Amino acid sequence: MEIKAKVHFLGASGTVTGSKFLVSTPELNILIDCGLFQGIKSLRELNWKDFPFDPSKIDLVLLTHGHLDHTGYLPRIVKQGYSNPIIGTPPTLGIAAVILKDSAKIQEEDAEKANKEQFSKHQPALPLYTTKDAEKAIDLFQSIELNEWDQVSENVKYRFKTNGHILGSSFIEVDVFKKRFVFSGDIGRKKDILLQAPNKPQRADYLFLESTYGDRLHPVDDSNEVLTKTIQDTINKKGNLIIPSFAVERLQGIMYRLYLLRKNNKIPEIPMYIDSPMGNEVLGQFEIFSHWHKVNPEEFREMLSYFNIITSYSDTWKTMDENRSKVIIAGSGMVTGGRVLTYLRYLIDKPETTVLLVGYQAEGTRGRQLENGASEIKIFGKYYRVKASILKIESLSAHADQQELLDWMSELKSIPKEVFLIHGEPTALNSLRVKIKDKYKCDIIIPALDDIISIGL
Ligand SMILES: [Zn+2]
């Protein structure tokens, strides 16, 4: 009888968020990533559906990295009966713990707000999960050594190799009855200021490849030039520079760039503030896992000494009242929440203010409105005129572009039997499909959400 494995595409299929891939083998059921759907309402509502497979029958969860769209559903499957190990590299688990606790807090606050203002059609509104649920998931975390095979049953083993996307991020190879399944995770850049270049797979019978920027080439990194000029302009205008930033990786990367610019006298002396509770926690992870990135501990400590790190909200107000030019890096990256809102309420209507966007701004976010030149933005129910200069650095991305994705496949010794393109919007998926087809002439599948594909072993 032919032995078969099945792959159930439970997320990041035809879209970028909610990464979850269930591999059912005759011996074990393994879930690769367990992410939350994010973005528009119809996607977010998927997080409320019951998991279509009995979570108590899953033997292992393997995490490619700590981002919410790869880990944020963990408390839900634990609540629905999953009780086996959740495996990742030590920094992945460290970052996932920070992110899950933050996510639970947001869920709880949103439910509380909905109940207070009674705008939810559900009475009472419940959080998707609570801090307690997140802690139960974190209790199942078990770290794994890089590059070492873990034989989990007679015919199933897996190993992790770094892929340069964020601290600890990896691609995962799973050997099932001698066939190799490779899950790329989110692949990073060839040249990153903080991380080593991604490792590349040597063999893949079935490749599950992310396609976020499958239709794009990133511009050359001009971040140092933009930062230098913007800071000089800020000083000349006697204004403030506000940089909304993602807490994981982007904040640390911007800090490191600013530190190097200042240290090498490329920018004048100017007070620099970090105001992001989650960013601070991730800085802590960078400090703990110092050999997982390129900045040595001494340089890292020196970098921290160049910044004023704000911890309490009362210091946010003190910082705002300081009457001198400064640089403030604050969350969140798309201006959807966080401390950056407090600064913008008081500074967005001043022409001497500059807001520098340093990452992708999704549709429907305040960041996107600013990027599109909105003349006013709404914060906490009130409208504010936008008189600040709005700038953007386009070149920073934690995701490989089309060329880098193809390059990541370049060391494969033989052509994969099938390539599954995941984690992309339709245009990106199609564009990458054509490129890979041209080069490898192999079978390429773009699975839809909830597809189940059977693979003969
Ligand atoms: Zn990611």
Tab-separated table of C-alpha atoms in Angstrom, residues 44-439:
chain	number	residue	atom	x	y	z
A	44	ARG	CA	-9.459	38.483	11.476
A	45	GLU	CA	-12.773	36.673	11.833
A	46	LEU	CA	-11.036	33.445	10.787
A	47	ASN	CA	-9.229	33.512	14.159
A	48	TRP	CA	-12.582	32.851	15.852
A	49	LYS	CA	-13.405	29.717	13.873
A	50	ASP	CA	-12.829	26.361	15.536
A	51	PHE	CA	-9.598	24.720	14.472
A	52	PRO	CA	-10.615	22.244	11.729
A	53	PHE	CA	-8.482	19.432	13.191
A	54	ASP	CA	-8.561	18.095	16.754
A	55	PRO	CA	-5.608	19.937	18.378
A	56	SER	CA	-5.171	17.124	20.930
A	57	LYS	CA	-4.161	14.878	18.013
A	58	ILE	CA	-1.260	17.123	16.981
A	59	ASP	CA	2.078	15.748	18.202
A	60	LEU	CA	4.315	18.749	17.667
A	61	VAL	CA	4.274	22.419	16.754
A	62	LEU	CA	7.408	23.776	15.069
A	63	LEU	CA	7.838	27.568	14.845
A	64	THR	CA	9.875	29.198	12.085
A	65	HIS	CA	10.024	32.519	13.991
A	66	GLY	CA	8.366	34.648	16.639
A	67	HIS	CA	6.214	37.074	14.607
A	68	LEU	CA	2.512	37.225	15.521
A	69	ASP	CA	1.358	36.003	12.116
A	70	HIS	CA	3.384	32.809	12.770
A	71	THR	CA	2.738	32.320	16.516
A	72	GLY	CA	-0.310	34.337	17.557
A	73	TYR	CA	-2.833	31.479	17.345
A	74	LEU	CA	-0.914	29.264	19.810
A	75	PRO	CA	-3.037	30.183	22.866
A	76	ARG	CA	-6.146	29.206	20.875
A	77	ILE	CA	-4.967	25.678	19.988
A	78	VAL	CA	-3.790	25.156	23.565
A	79	LYS	CA	-7.222	26.221	24.763
A	80	GLN	CA	-8.757	23.731	22.307
A	81	GLY	CA	-6.706	20.828	23.653
A	82	TYR	CA	-3.143	20.963	22.340
A	83	SER	CA	-0.713	19.953	25.094
A	84	ASN	CA	2.498	18.764	23.420
A	85	PRO	CA	5.783	20.678	22.948
A	86	ILE	CA	5.987	23.931	20.956
A	87	ILE	CA	9.438	23.938	19.427
A	88	GLY	CA	11.621	26.771	18.166
A	89	THR	CA	15.094	28.249	18.470
A	90	PRO	CA	15.784	29.980	21.820
A	91	PRO	CA	15.398	33.541	20.403
A	92	THR	CA	12.224	32.543	18.527
A	93	LEU	CA	10.676	31.349	21.775
A	94	GLY	CA	11.905	34.461	23.622
A	95	ILE	CA	10.354	36.776	21.032
A	96	ALA	CA	7.189	34.656	20.761
A	97	ALA	CA	6.693	34.941	24.527
A	98	VAL	CA	6.947	38.755	24.352
A	99	ILE	CA	4.571	38.887	21.380
A	100	LEU	CA	1.964	36.485	22.799
A	101	LYS	CA	1.740	38.351	26.101
A	102	ASP	CA	1.368	41.645	24.257
A	103	SER	CA	-1.248	40.168	21.917
A	104	ALA	CA	-3.259	38.769	24.865
A	105	LYS	CA	-3.182	42.165	26.540
A	106	ILE	CA	-4.488	43.840	23.379
A	107	GLN	CA	-7.252	41.208	23.066
A	108	GLU	CA	-8.276	41.792	26.676
A	109	GLU	CA	-8.240	45.576	26.308
A	110	ASP	CA	-10.264	45.430	23.071
A	111	ALA	CA	-12.919	43.222	24.691
A	112	GLU	CA	-13.086	45.500	27.721
A	113	LYS	CA	-13.448	48.551	25.491
A	114	ALA	CA	-16.172	46.874	23.410
A	115	ASN	CA	-18.109	46.020	26.567
A	116	LYS	CA	-17.783	49.520	27.952
A	117	GLU	CA	-18.913	51.188	24.751
A	118	GLN	CA	-21.220	48.288	23.808
A	119	PHE	CA	-20.240	48.341	20.161
A	120	SER	CA	-19.776	44.593	19.815
A	121	LYS	CA	-22.665	42.486	18.547
A	122	HIS	CA	-21.463	39.809	20.993
A	123	GLN	CA	-22.632	40.377	24.569
A	124	PRO	CA	-20.418	40.318	26.456
A	125	ALA	CA	-17.508	40.691	24.033
A	126	LEU	CA	-14.797	38.140	24.846
A	127	PRO	CA	-11.087	38.342	24.164
A	128	LEU	CA	-9.776	35.878	21.540
A	129	TYR	CA	-7.521	34.733	24.380
A	130	THR	CA	-6.324	35.989	27.724
A	131	THR	CA	-2.917	36.491	29.325
A	132	LYS	CA	-3.512	33.221	31.197
A	133	ASP	CA	-4.118	31.396	27.895
A	134	ALA	CA	-0.903	32.891	26.481
A	135	GLU	CA	1.025	31.735	29.545
A	136	LYS	CA	-0.290	28.189	29.128
A	137	ALA	CA	1.063	28.164	25.573
A	138	ILE	CA	4.412	29.587	26.707
A	139	ASP	CA	4.662	26.774	29.293
A	140	LEU	CA	4.851	24.302	26.387
A	141	PHE	CA	7.863	26.016	24.758
A	142	GLN	CA	10.898	23.806	24.183
A	143	SER	CA	14.032	25.068	22.475
A	144	ILE	CA	15.957	23.255	19.776
A	145	GLU	CA	19.613	23.297	18.691
A	146	LEU	CA	20.238	24.664	15.220
A	147	ASN	CA	21.361	22.331	12.423
A	148	GLU	CA	20.781	19.146	14.451
A	149	TRP	CA	18.303	16.498	13.341
A	150	ASP	CA	15.673	15.569	15.887
A	151	GLN	CA	14.376	12.078	15.142
A	152	VAL	CA	10.819	12.206	16.477
A	153	SER	CA	9.551	8.838	15.237
A	154	GLU	CA	10.927	5.972	13.181
A	155	ASN	CA	10.485	7.758	9.859
A	156	VAL	CA	10.119	11.412	10.789
A	157	LYS	CA	12.854	13.865	11.731
A	158	TYR	CA	13.342	17.621	11.446
A	159	ARG	CA	15.999	20.289	11.788
A	160	PHE	CA	16.178	24.114	11.892
A	161	LYS	CA	18.561	26.383	9.950
A	162	THR	CA	18.651	30.168	10.251
A	163	ASN	CA	17.165	32.217	7.430
A	164	GLY	CA	18.023	35.819	8.343
A	165	HIS	CA	14.515	37.294	8.692
A	166	ILE	CA	14.478	38.213	12.422
A	167	LEU	CA	16.453	37.135	15.482
A	168	GLY	CA	16.343	33.317	15.681
A	169	SER	CA	14.237	32.868	12.522
A	170	SER	CA	14.737	29.618	10.646
A	171	PHE	CA	13.597	27.476	7.816
A	172	ILE	CA	12.613	23.958	8.800
A	173	GLU	CA	13.440	20.724	7.017
A	174	VAL	CA	11.151	17.805	7.823
A	175	ASP	CA	12.120	14.362	6.511
A	176	VAL	CA	9.107	12.075	6.213
A	177	PHE	CA	9.859	8.523	5.026
A	178	LYS	CA	13.030	9.862	3.341
A	179	LYS	CA	11.181	12.600	1.459
A	180	ARG	CA	12.261	16.104	2.393
A	181	PHE	CA	9.675	18.808	3.098
A	182	VAL	CA	11.200	22.276	3.402
A	183	PHE	CA	9.227	25.107	5.028
A	184	SER	CA	10.987	28.361	4.222
A	185	GLY	CA	9.431	30.495	6.986
A	186	ASP	CA	9.883	34.171	6.155
A	187	ILE	CA	13.202	34.547	4.357
A	188	GLY	CA	15.449	37.487	5.199
A	189	ARG	CA	17.780	39.639	3.134
A	190	LYS	CA	21.158	38.714	1.757
A	191	LYS	CA	22.681	41.763	3.386
A	192	ASP	CA	21.232	42.715	6.736
A	193	ILE	CA	22.722	45.141	9.201
A	194	LEU	CA	21.995	42.856	12.185
A	195	LEU	CA	21.698	39.312	10.875
A	196	GLN	CA	23.807	36.819	8.944
A	197	ALA	CA	22.656	35.999	5.406
A	198	PRO	CA	20.051	33.222	5.173
A	199	ASN	CA	21.252	29.620	4.941
A	200	LYS	CA	20.010	27.852	1.829
A	201	PRO	CA	18.463	24.417	1.489
A	202	GLN	CA	20.524	21.814	-0.407
A	203	ARG	CA	17.646	19.479	-1.033
A	204	ALA	CA	13.860	19.753	-1.128
A	205	ASP	CA	11.407	17.234	-2.533
A	206	TYR	CA	8.490	19.432	-1.482
A	207	LEU	CA	9.226	23.095	-1.003
A	208	PHE	CA	6.857	25.478	0.788
A	209	LEU	CA	8.127	28.892	-0.193
A	210	GLU	CA	7.079	32.303	1.111
A	211	SER	CA	6.259	34.825	-1.615
A	212	THR	CA	5.644	38.119	0.224
A	213	TYR	CA	7.750	40.115	-2.258
A	214	GLY	CA	7.581	37.575	-5.073
A	215	ASP	CA	6.741	40.359	-7.534
A	216	ARG	CA	9.203	42.996	-6.393
A	217	LEU	CA	12.836	44.033	-6.227
A	218	HIS	CA	13.832	46.128	-3.224
A	219	PRO	CA	15.621	49.431	-3.912
A	220	VAL	CA	19.243	49.900	-2.843
A	221	ASP	CA	19.531	50.683	0.877
A	222	ASP	CA	19.497	54.477	1.173
A	223	SER	CA	18.563	54.544	4.878
A	224	ASN	CA	21.802	56.194	6.047
A	225	GLU	CA	21.422	59.036	3.535
A	226	VAL	CA	17.764	59.602	4.445
A	227	LEU	CA	18.437	59.482	8.192
A	228	THR	CA	21.384	61.882	7.928
A	229	LYS	CA	19.501	64.421	5.853
A	230	THR	CA	16.293	64.189	7.889
A	231	ILE	CA	18.118	64.685	11.185
A	232	GLN	CA	20.004	67.696	9.836
A	233	ASP	CA	16.720	69.188	8.570
A	234	THR	CA	15.060	68.507	11.939
A	235	ILE	CA	17.797	70.419	13.737
A	236	ASN	CA	17.591	73.287	11.232
A	237	LYS	CA	13.806	73.470	11.663
A	238	LYS	CA	14.160	73.211	15.460
A	239	GLY	CA	11.594	70.405	15.305
A	240	ASN	CA	11.213	66.788	16.303
A	241	LEU	CA	11.735	63.674	14.249
A	242	ILE	CA	9.260	60.898	15.004
A	243	ILE	CA	9.993	57.430	13.683
A	244	PRO	CA	7.071	54.998	14.114
A	245	SER	CA	8.676	51.580	14.251
A	246	PHE	CA	7.905	47.891	14.556
A	247	ALA	CA	9.202	46.589	17.874
A	248	VAL	CA	10.873	43.494	16.509
A	249	GLU	CA	14.028	43.944	14.407
A	250	ARG	CA	13.172	47.258	12.706
A	251	LEU	CA	13.555	49.257	15.909
A	252	GLN	CA	16.879	47.583	16.693
A	253	GLY	CA	18.074	48.058	13.107
A	254	ILE	CA	17.224	51.784	13.107
A	255	MET	CA	18.929	52.174	16.500
A	256	TYR	CA	22.072	50.495	15.237
A	257	ARG	CA	22.162	52.692	12.128
A	258	LEU	CA	21.678	55.863	14.189
A	259	TYR	CA	24.352	54.746	16.639
A	260	LEU	CA	26.873	54.177	13.837
A	261	LEU	CA	26.017	57.500	12.184
A	262	ARG	CA	26.453	59.381	15.454
A	263	LYS	CA	29.606	57.507	16.451
A	264	ASN	CA	31.182	58.285	13.085
A	265	ASN	CA	30.114	61.923	13.327
A	266	LYS	CA	27.851	61.678	10.298
A	267	ILE	CA	25.008	63.265	12.265
A	268	PRO	CA	25.235	66.076	14.819
A	269	GLU	CA	24.560	65.508	18.469
A	270	ILE	CA	20.829	65.247	19.093
A	271	PRO	CA	18.957	63.508	21.919
A	272	MET	CA	17.560	60.164	20.780
A	273	TYR	CA	14.657	58.448	22.566
A	274	ILE	CA	13.241	54.936	22.381
A	275	ASP	CA	9.635	54.784	23.529
A	276	SER	CA	8.359	51.247	22.926
A	277	PRO	CA	7.744	48.870	25.830
A	278	MET	CA	7.734	45.884	23.486
A	279	GLY	CA	10.784	47.201	21.632
A	280	ASN	CA	12.602	47.326	24.973
A	281	GLU	CA	11.727	43.712	25.660
A	282	VAL	CA	13.029	42.685	22.258
A	283	LEU	CA	16.220	44.671	22.926
A	284	GLY	CA	16.529	42.445	25.993
A	285	GLN	CA	16.300	39.377	23.728
A	286	PHE	CA	19.078	40.805	21.536
A	287	GLU	CA	21.194	41.208	24.653
A	288	ILE	CA	20.530	37.649	25.870
A	289	PHE	CA	21.086	36.033	22.469
A	290	SER	CA	24.132	38.032	21.473
A	291	HIS	CA	25.687	35.327	19.274
A	292	TRP	CA	22.527	35.160	17.158
A	293	HIS	CA	23.245	38.577	15.597
A	294	LYS	CA	26.242	40.525	14.313
A	295	VAL	CA	26.590	43.225	16.986
A	296	ASN	CA	29.049	42.143	19.675
A	297	PRO	CA	28.009	42.623	23.337
A	298	GLU	CA	30.398	45.531	23.920
A	299	GLU	CA	29.177	47.439	20.879
A	300	PHE	CA	25.582	46.611	21.823
A	301	ARG	CA	26.011	48.146	25.270
A	302	GLU	CA	27.674	51.195	23.734
A	303	MET	CA	24.740	51.527	21.320
A	304	LEU	CA	22.266	51.488	24.213
A	305	SER	CA	24.228	54.288	25.918
A	306	TYR	CA	23.519	56.563	22.916
A	307	PHE	CA	19.761	56.421	23.592
A	308	ASN	CA	17.355	57.487	26.300
A	309	ILE	CA	15.167	54.480	26.832
A	310	ILE	CA	11.755	55.461	28.120
A	311	THR	CA	10.030	52.946	30.347
A	312	SER	CA	7.164	54.717	32.087
A	313	TYR	CA	4.354	56.583	30.373
A	314	SER	CA	4.979	59.621	32.598
A	315	ASP	CA	8.409	59.925	30.949
A	316	THR	CA	6.674	60.035	27.565
A	317	TRP	CA	5.075	63.299	28.716
A	318	LYS	CA	8.339	64.662	30.108
A	319	THR	CA	10.031	63.911	26.789
A	320	MET	CA	7.287	65.690	24.905
A	321	ASP	CA	7.638	68.790	27.062
A	322	GLU	CA	11.365	69.069	26.444
A	323	ASN	CA	11.836	72.094	24.313
A	324	ARG	CA	14.638	70.978	22.003
A	325	SER	CA	15.060	69.012	18.800
A	326	LYS	CA	15.075	65.287	19.297
A	327	VAL	CA	14.614	61.943	17.603
A	328	ILE	CA	11.847	59.712	18.981
A	329	ILE	CA	11.464	56.109	17.887
A	330	ALA	CA	8.134	54.792	19.103
A	331	GLY	CA	5.706	51.955	18.365
A	332	SER	CA	3.667	51.009	16.541
A	333	GLY	CA	5.185	50.747	13.083
A	334	MET	CA	1.972	51.455	11.159
A	335	VAL	CA	0.727	54.057	13.670
A	336	THR	CA	-2.196	51.808	14.607
A	337	GLY	CA	-1.551	52.096	18.350
A	338	GLY	CA	1.186	52.474	20.934
A	339	ARG	CA	3.101	55.440	22.313
A	340	VAL	CA	3.629	57.051	18.909
A	341	LEU	CA	-0.003	58.197	19.012
A	342	THR	CA	0.682	60.338	22.068
A	343	TYR	CA	3.511	62.137	20.271
A	344	LEU	CA	1.527	62.598	17.081
A	345	ARG	CA	-1.434	64.150	18.877
A	346	TYR	CA	0.753	67.012	19.984
A	347	LEU	CA	3.264	67.253	17.177
A	348	ILE	CA	1.537	66.265	13.917
A	349	ASP	CA	0.059	69.746	13.377
A	350	LYS	CA	3.449	71.463	13.632
A	351	PRO	CA	5.276	72.151	10.357
A	352	GLU	CA	8.638	71.721	12.095
A	353	THR	CA	7.806	68.072	12.892
A	354	THR	CA	8.927	65.259	10.609
A	355	VAL	CA	7.413	61.771	10.631
A	356	LEU	CA	9.660	59.173	9.031
A	357	LEU	CA	7.959	55.906	8.090
A	358	VAL	CA	10.421	53.045	7.990
A	359	GLY	CA	8.394	50.048	6.923
A	360	TYR	CA	5.446	48.676	5.019
A	361	GLN	CA	2.158	50.475	5.805
A	362	ALA	CA	-0.857	48.223	5.345
A	363	GLU	CA	-4.113	49.444	3.870
A	364	GLY	CA	-6.496	50.889	6.432
A	365	THR	CA	-3.749	51.993	8.851
A	366	ARG	CA	-2.966	55.577	9.906
A	367	GLY	CA	0.531	54.990	8.554
A	368	ARG	CA	-0.899	54.390	5.088
A	369	GLN	CA	-3.064	57.528	5.374
A	370	LEU	CA	-0.006	59.587	6.251
A	371	GLU	CA	1.951	57.998	3.422
A	372	ASN	CA	-0.862	58.912	1.022
A	373	GLY	CA	-0.747	62.563	2.102
A	374	ALA	CA	-3.853	62.724	4.322
A	375	SER	CA	-4.550	66.292	5.468
A	376	GLU	CA	-5.902	65.136	8.823
A	377	ILE	CA	-5.814	61.962	10.916
A	378	LYS	CA	-8.076	60.694	13.641
A	379	ILE	CA	-6.544	59.705	16.981
A	380	PHE	CA	-8.703	58.616	19.949
A	381	GLY	CA	-11.842	59.987	18.310
A	382	LYS	CA	-10.405	63.400	17.482
A	383	TYR	CA	-9.133	64.817	14.202
A	384	TYR	CA	-5.689	66.410	13.924
A	385	ARG	CA	-4.421	68.495	11.005
A	386	VAL	CA	-1.299	67.058	9.393
A	387	LYS	CA	1.226	69.847	8.939
A	388	ALA	CA	4.318	67.756	9.649
A	389	SER	CA	6.547	66.576	6.804
A	390	ILE	CA	5.912	62.893	6.082
A	391	LEU	CA	8.842	60.941	4.697
A	392	LYS	CA	9.498	57.297	4.053
A	393	ILE	CA	12.491	55.006	3.749
A	394	GLU	CA	11.475	52.506	1.093
A	395	SER	CA	14.515	50.291	1.167
A	396	LEU	CA	14.185	48.602	4.554
A	397	SER	CA	12.542	45.214	4.489
A	398	ALA	CA	13.004	42.057	6.501
A	399	HIS	CA	11.777	39.970	3.553
A	400	ALA	CA	13.745	38.687	0.584
A	401	ASP	CA	12.665	40.184	-2.736
A	402	GLN	CA	12.023	38.203	-5.906
A	403	GLN	CA	15.707	37.897	-6.800
A	404	GLU	CA	16.660	36.935	-3.249
A	405	LEU	CA	13.904	34.292	-3.141
A	406	LEU	CA	15.210	32.743	-6.361
A	407	ASP	CA	18.731	32.968	-5.009
A	408	TRP	CA	17.636	31.144	-1.863
A	409	MET	CA	16.691	28.183	-4.085
A	410	SER	CA	19.988	28.260	-5.980
A	411	GLU	CA	21.818	25.564	-4.003
A	412	LEU	CA	19.177	22.879	-4.466
A	413	LYS	CA	20.981	19.853	-5.900
A	414	SER	CA	17.914	18.630	-7.732
A	415	ILE	CA	14.627	20.105	-8.856
A	416	PRO	CA	11.837	19.802	-6.265
A	417	LYS	CA	8.928	17.519	-7.163
A	418	GLU	CA	6.549	20.256	-6.161
A	419	VAL	CA	6.858	23.850	-5.036
A	420	PHE	CA	4.008	25.302	-2.994
A	421	LEU	CA	3.880	29.068	-3.006
A	422	ILE	CA	2.515	30.448	0.231
A	423	HIS	CA	2.551	33.659	2.294
A	424	GLY	CA	1.832	36.098	-0.514
A	425	GLU	CA	-0.910	38.174	-2.115
A	426	PRO	CA	-2.194	36.900	-5.487
A	427	THR	CA	-0.008	39.173	-7.674
A	428	ALA	CA	3.151	38.262	-5.786
A	429	LEU	CA	2.307	34.543	-5.870
A	430	ASN	CA	1.662	34.567	-9.625
A	431	SER	CA	4.691	36.577	-10.478
A	432	LEU	CA	6.983	34.278	-8.492
A	433	ARG	CA	5.283	31.223	-10.000
A	434	VAL	CA	6.193	32.364	-13.510
A	435	LYS	CA	9.812	33.040	-12.511
A	436	ILE	CA	10.302	29.658	-10.839
A	437	LYS	CA	8.538	27.832	-13.658
A	438	ASP	CA	10.871	29.465	-16.218
A	439	LYS	CA	13.941	28.389	-14.307
